[in-house]
Coordinates of C-alpha atoms and ligand atoms in Angstrom, one line a residue:
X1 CA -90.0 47.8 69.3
X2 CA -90.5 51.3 68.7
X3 CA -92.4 54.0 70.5
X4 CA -95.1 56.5 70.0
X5 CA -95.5 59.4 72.9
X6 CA -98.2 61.0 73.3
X7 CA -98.1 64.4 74.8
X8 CA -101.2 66.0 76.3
X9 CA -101.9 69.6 77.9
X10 CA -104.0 69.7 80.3
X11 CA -105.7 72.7 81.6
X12 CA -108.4 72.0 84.4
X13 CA -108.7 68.3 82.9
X14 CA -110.0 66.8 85.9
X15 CA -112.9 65.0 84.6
X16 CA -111.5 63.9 81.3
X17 CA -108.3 62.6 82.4
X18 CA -109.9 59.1 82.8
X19 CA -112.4 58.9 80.1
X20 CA -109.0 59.4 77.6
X21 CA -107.0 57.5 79.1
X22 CA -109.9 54.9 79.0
X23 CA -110.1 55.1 75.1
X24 CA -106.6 55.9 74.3
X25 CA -105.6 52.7 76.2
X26 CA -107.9 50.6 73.6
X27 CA -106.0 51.9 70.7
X28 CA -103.0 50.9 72.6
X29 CA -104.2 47.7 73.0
X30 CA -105.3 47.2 69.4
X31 CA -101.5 48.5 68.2
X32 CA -99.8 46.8 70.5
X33 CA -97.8 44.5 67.8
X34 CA -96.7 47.8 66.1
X35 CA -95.8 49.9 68.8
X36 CA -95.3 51.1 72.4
X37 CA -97.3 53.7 73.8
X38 CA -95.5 56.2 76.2
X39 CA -97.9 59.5 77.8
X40 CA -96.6 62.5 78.9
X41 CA -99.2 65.0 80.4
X42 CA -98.0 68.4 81.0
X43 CA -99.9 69.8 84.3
X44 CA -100.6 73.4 83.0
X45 CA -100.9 75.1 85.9
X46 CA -104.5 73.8 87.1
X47 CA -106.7 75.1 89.9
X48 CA -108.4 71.5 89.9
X49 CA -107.5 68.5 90.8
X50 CA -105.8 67.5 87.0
X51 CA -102.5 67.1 89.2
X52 CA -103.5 64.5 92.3
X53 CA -105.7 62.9 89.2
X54 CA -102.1 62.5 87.1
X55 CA -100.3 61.5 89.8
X56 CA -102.2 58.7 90.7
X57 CA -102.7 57.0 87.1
X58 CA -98.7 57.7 86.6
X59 CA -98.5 55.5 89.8
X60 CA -100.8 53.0 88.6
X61 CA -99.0 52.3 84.5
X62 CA -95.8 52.4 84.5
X63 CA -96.0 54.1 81.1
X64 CA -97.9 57.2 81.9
X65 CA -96.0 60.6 82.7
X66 CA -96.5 63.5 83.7
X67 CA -94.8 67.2 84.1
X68 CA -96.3 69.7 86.2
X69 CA -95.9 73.8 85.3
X70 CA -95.2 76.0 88.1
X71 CA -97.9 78.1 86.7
X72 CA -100.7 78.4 84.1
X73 CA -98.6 78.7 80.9
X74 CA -100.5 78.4 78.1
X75 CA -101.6 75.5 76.0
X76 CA -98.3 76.1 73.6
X77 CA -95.6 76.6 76.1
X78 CA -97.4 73.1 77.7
X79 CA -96.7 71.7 74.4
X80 CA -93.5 72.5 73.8
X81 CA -92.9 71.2 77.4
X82 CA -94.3 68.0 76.8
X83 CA -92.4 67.5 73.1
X84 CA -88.9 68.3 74.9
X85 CA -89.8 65.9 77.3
X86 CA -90.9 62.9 74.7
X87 CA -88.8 60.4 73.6
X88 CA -90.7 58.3 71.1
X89 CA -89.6 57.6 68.0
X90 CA -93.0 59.2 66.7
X91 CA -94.6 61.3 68.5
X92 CA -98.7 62.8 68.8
X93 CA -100.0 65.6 70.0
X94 CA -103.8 65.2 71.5
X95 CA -106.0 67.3 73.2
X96 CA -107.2 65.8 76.9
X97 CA -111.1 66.5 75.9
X98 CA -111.1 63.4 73.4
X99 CA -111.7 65.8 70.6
X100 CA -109.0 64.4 68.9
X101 CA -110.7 60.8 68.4
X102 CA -108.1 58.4 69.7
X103 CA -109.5 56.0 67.4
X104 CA -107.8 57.8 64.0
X105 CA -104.1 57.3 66.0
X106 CA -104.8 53.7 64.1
X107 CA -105.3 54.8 60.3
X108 CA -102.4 58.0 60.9
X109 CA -99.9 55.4 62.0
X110 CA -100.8 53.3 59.1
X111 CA -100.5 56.2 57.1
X112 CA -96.8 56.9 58.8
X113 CA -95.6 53.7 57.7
X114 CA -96.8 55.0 54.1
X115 CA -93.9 57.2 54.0
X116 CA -95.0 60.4 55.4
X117 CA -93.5 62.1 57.9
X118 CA -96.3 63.7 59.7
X119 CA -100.2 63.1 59.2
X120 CA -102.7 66.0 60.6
X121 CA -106.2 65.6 61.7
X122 CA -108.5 68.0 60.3
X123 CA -112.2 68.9 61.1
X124 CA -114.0 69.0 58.1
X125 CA -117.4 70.7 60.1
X126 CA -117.4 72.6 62.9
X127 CA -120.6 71.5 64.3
X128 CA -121.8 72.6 67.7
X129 CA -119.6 75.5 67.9
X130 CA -121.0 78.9 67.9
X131 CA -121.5 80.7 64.3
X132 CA -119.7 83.8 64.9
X133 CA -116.5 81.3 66.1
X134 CA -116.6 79.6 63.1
X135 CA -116.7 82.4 60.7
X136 CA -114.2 84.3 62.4
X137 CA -111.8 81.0 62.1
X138 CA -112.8 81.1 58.5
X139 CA -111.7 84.5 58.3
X140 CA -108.3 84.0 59.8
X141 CA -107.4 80.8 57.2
X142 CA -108.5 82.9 54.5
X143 CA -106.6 86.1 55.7
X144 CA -103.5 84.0 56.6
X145 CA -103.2 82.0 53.9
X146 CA -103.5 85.1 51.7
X147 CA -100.8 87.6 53.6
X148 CA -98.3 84.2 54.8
X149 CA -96.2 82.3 52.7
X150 CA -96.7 79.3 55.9
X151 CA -99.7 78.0 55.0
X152 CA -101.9 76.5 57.8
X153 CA -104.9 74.1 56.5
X154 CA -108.4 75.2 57.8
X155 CA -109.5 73.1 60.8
X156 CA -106.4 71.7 60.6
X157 CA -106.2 70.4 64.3
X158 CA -103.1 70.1 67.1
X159 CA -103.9 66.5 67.0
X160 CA -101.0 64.8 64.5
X161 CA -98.4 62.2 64.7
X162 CA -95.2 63.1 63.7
X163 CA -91.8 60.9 63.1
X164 CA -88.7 61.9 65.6
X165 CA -87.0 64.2 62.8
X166 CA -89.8 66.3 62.2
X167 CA -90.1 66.7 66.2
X168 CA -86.5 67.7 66.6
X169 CA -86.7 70.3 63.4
X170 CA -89.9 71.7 65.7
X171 CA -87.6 71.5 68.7
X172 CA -85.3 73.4 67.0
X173 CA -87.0 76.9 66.2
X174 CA -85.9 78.5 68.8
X175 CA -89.1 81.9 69.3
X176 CA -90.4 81.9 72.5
X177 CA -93.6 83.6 70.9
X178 CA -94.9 80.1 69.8
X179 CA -97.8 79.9 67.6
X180 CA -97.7 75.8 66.8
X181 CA -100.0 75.9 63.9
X182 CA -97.6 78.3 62.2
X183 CA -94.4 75.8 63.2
X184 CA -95.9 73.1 62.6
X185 CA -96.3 74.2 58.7
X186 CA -93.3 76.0 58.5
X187 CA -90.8 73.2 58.9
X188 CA -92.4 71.3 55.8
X189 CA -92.2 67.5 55.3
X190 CA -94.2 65.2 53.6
X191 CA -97.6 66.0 55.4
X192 CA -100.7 64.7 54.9
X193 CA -104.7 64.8 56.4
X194 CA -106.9 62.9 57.5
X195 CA -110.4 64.2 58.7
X196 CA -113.0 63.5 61.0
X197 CA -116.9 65.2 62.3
X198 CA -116.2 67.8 64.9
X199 CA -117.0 66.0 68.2
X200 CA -117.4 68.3 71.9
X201 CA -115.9 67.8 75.0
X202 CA -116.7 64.9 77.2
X203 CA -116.3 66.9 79.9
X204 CA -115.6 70.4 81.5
X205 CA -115.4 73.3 79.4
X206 CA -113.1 74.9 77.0
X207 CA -110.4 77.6 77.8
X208 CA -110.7 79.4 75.1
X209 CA -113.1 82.7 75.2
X210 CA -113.9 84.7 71.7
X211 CA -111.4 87.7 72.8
X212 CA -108.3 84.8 74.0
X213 CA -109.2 83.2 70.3
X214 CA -109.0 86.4 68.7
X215 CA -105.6 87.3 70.4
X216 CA -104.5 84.0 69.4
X217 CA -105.4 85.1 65.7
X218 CA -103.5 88.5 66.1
X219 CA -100.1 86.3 67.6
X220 CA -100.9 84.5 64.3
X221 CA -100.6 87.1 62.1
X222 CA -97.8 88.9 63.6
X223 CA -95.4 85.9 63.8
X224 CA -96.4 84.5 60.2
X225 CA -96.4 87.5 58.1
X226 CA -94.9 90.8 57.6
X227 CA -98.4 92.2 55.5
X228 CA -99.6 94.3 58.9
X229 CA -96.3 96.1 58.5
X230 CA -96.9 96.7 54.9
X231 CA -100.4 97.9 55.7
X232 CA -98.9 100.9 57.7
X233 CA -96.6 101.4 54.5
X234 CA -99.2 101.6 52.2
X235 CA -101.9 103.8 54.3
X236 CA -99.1 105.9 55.0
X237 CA -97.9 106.6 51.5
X238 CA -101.5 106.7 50.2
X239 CA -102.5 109.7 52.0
X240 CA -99.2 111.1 51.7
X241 CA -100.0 110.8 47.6
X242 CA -103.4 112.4 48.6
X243 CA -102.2 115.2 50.5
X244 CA -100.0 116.5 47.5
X245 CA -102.6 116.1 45.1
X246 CA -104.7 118.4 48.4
X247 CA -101.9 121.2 48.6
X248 CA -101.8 121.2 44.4
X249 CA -105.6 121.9 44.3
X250 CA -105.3 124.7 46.8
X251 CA -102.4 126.6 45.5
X252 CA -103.7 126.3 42.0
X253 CA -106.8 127.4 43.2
X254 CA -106.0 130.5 45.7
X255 CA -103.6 131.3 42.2
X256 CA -106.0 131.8 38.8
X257 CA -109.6 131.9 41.3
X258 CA -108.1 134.1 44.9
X259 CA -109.8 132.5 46.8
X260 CA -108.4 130.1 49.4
X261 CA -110.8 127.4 50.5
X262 CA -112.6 128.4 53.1
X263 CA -113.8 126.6 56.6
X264 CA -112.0 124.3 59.3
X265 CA -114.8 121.7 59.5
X266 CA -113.3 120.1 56.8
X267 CA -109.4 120.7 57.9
X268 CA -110.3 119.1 61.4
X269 CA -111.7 116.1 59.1
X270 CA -108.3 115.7 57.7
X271 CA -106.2 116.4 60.2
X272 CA -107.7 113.1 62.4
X273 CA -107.6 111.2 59.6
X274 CA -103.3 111.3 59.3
X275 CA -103.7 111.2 63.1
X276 CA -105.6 108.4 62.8
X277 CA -103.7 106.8 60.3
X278 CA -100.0 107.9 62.0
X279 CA -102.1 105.9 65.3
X280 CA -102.5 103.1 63.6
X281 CA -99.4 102.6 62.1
X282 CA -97.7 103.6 65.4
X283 CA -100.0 100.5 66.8
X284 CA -98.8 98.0 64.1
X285 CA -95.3 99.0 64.9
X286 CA -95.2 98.5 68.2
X287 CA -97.0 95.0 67.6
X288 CA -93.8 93.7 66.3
X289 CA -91.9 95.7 68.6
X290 CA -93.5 94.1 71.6
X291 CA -92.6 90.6 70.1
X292 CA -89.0 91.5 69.8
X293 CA -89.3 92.9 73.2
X294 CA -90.4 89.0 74.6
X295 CA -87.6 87.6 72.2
X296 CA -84.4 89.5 73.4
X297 CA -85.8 88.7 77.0
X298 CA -85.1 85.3 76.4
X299 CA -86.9 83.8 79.5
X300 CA -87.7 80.5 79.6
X301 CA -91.4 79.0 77.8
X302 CA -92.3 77.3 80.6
X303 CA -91.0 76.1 84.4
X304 CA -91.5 72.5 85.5
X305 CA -92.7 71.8 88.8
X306 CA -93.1 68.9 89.0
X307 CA -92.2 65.5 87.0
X308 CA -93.3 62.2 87.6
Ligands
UDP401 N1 -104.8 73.7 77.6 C1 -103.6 73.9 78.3 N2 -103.4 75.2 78.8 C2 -104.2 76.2 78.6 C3 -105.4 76.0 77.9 C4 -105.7 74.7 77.4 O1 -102.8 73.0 78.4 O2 -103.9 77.4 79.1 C5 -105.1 72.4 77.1 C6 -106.5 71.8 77.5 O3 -106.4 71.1 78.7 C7 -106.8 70.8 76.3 C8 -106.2 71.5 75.1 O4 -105.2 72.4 75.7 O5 -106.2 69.6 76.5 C9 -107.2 72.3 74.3 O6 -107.9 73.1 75.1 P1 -109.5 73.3 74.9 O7 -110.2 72.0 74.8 O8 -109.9 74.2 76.0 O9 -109.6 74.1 73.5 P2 -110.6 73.8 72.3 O10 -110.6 72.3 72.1 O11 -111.9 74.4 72.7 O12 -109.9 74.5 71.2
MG402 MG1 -111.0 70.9 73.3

């Protein structure tokens, strides 16, 4: 019979560890003719007890795993940990929170056995979140989708199950700057939605703070699109154009009038706005140079610990 694997990051996931395990084991239950479930949780480096919680439920089923990280790595570097590890032939990504309704794994494996390779979960509300998150997120779909040729579907959520081949294509993009939303998209395949009312946590609280979300945005946007770089371009040559049309006004000027324009009020104005644009492009720049920087380092995504 074939397997599905589930893989699922845990961050401080003390108190939901059992309460998804609970549910997930249901839909386990209820596809049990089709297929085998296999978990791996990836240990991300918790301060709780998520680690003596994982040990003990990988000691009581035999088909629970887990992988500890030597540190806190990040939820994408526990990802990739846990999809290198899995060894279904399909494979799911969910979040330990049950915000990803276990329930759906039901309808997106019938969908797989449709013909599609991978089937997404997407929110189509984003109740109970905070107003400023969710037009920010709005933003950055609409921005990204505009200045990317990827193109990553709005509430489109980690949750999705995906057939071995589209796993190993994943596997096989080698960046160590990882932004799975973008991968996800970029290797293609037959991909289709389903969605589902935004639920909240069953327990703890998330990990994500408005400045982490909005550095997560910028990783976006520098690893999916070149358009930052072309920003600098075109500010850059725009005041350039600008400042010939400047100097041709004055020498024309001092030449049929005599008289220079006068006062440095508005030659201080101009001289921070080239700084300020010469900054900024400096700062884009370096962006990108930064991520080469974490590339050519090559260091590993993430250390294991821990396995089990
Ligand atoms: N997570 C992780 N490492 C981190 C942060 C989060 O593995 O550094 C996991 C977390 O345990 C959860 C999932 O990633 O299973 C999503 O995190 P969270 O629920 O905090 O994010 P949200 O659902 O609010 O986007
Ligand atoms: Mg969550």
């Amino acid at each position: 019979m074939e397997t599905l694997t589930l893989v699922i990051p845990c961050y401080g996931e003390e108190e939901t560890i059992l309460p998804f395990l609970e549910e997930t084991q249901k839909i386990e239950k209820a596809l049990a003719s089709e297929v085998l479930f296999d978990y791996i949780f990836v240990n991300d480096g918790s301060k709780d007890n998520t680690l003596s919680i994982l040990r003990d439920v990988s000691k009581r089923y035999i088909n629970v795993h887990y992988l500890s990280l030597s540190r806190n790595f990040g939820k994408e570097a526990a990802l990739l940990a846990g999809l290198e590890a899995a060894t279904g032939d399909y494979v799911t990504v969910m979040d330990a929170d049950l915000q990803d309704p276990p329930e759906l794994l039901i309808d997106m494996f019938t969908k797989i056995r449709e013909g599609y390779d991978v089937v997404g979960t997407r929110r189509v509300d984003r109740q109970g979140e905070p107003a400023i998150r969710s037009f920010f997120a709005r933003t950055f779909y609409w921005l990204i989708n505009h200045i990317s040729s990827t193109k990553m579907v709005g509430g489109a959520r980690d949750f999705r199950l995906m057939t071995r081949q589209v796993v190993d294509s994943i596997l096989e993009l080698g960046e160590v700057n990882r932004f799975s939303k973008g991968l996800f998209s970029w290797v293609g395949y037959d991909v289709t939605y389903i969605s589902f009312e935004n639920r909240e946590r069953v327990a703890g609280e998330t990990s994500w703070s408005f400045w982490s979300l909005l550095k997560y945005s910028m990783d976006g946007f520098i690893n999916f699109s070149e358009a930052p770089l072309n920003l600098a371009l075109w500010a850059g040559s725009g005041s350039f154009i600008a400042s010939i049309f400047g100097i041709l006004f004055v020498v024309i000027r001092k030449l049929l009038v005599d008289d220079p324009v006068a006062g440095w009020a508005s030659m201080v104005t101009i001289m921070l706005f080239i700084g300020g644009i010469q900054l900024l492009c400096l700062g884009i720049i370096g962006k990108y140079i930064a991520k080469i920087f974490l590339e050519t380092k090559k260091r590993p995504i993430y250390i294991v610990k821990e396995k089990g």
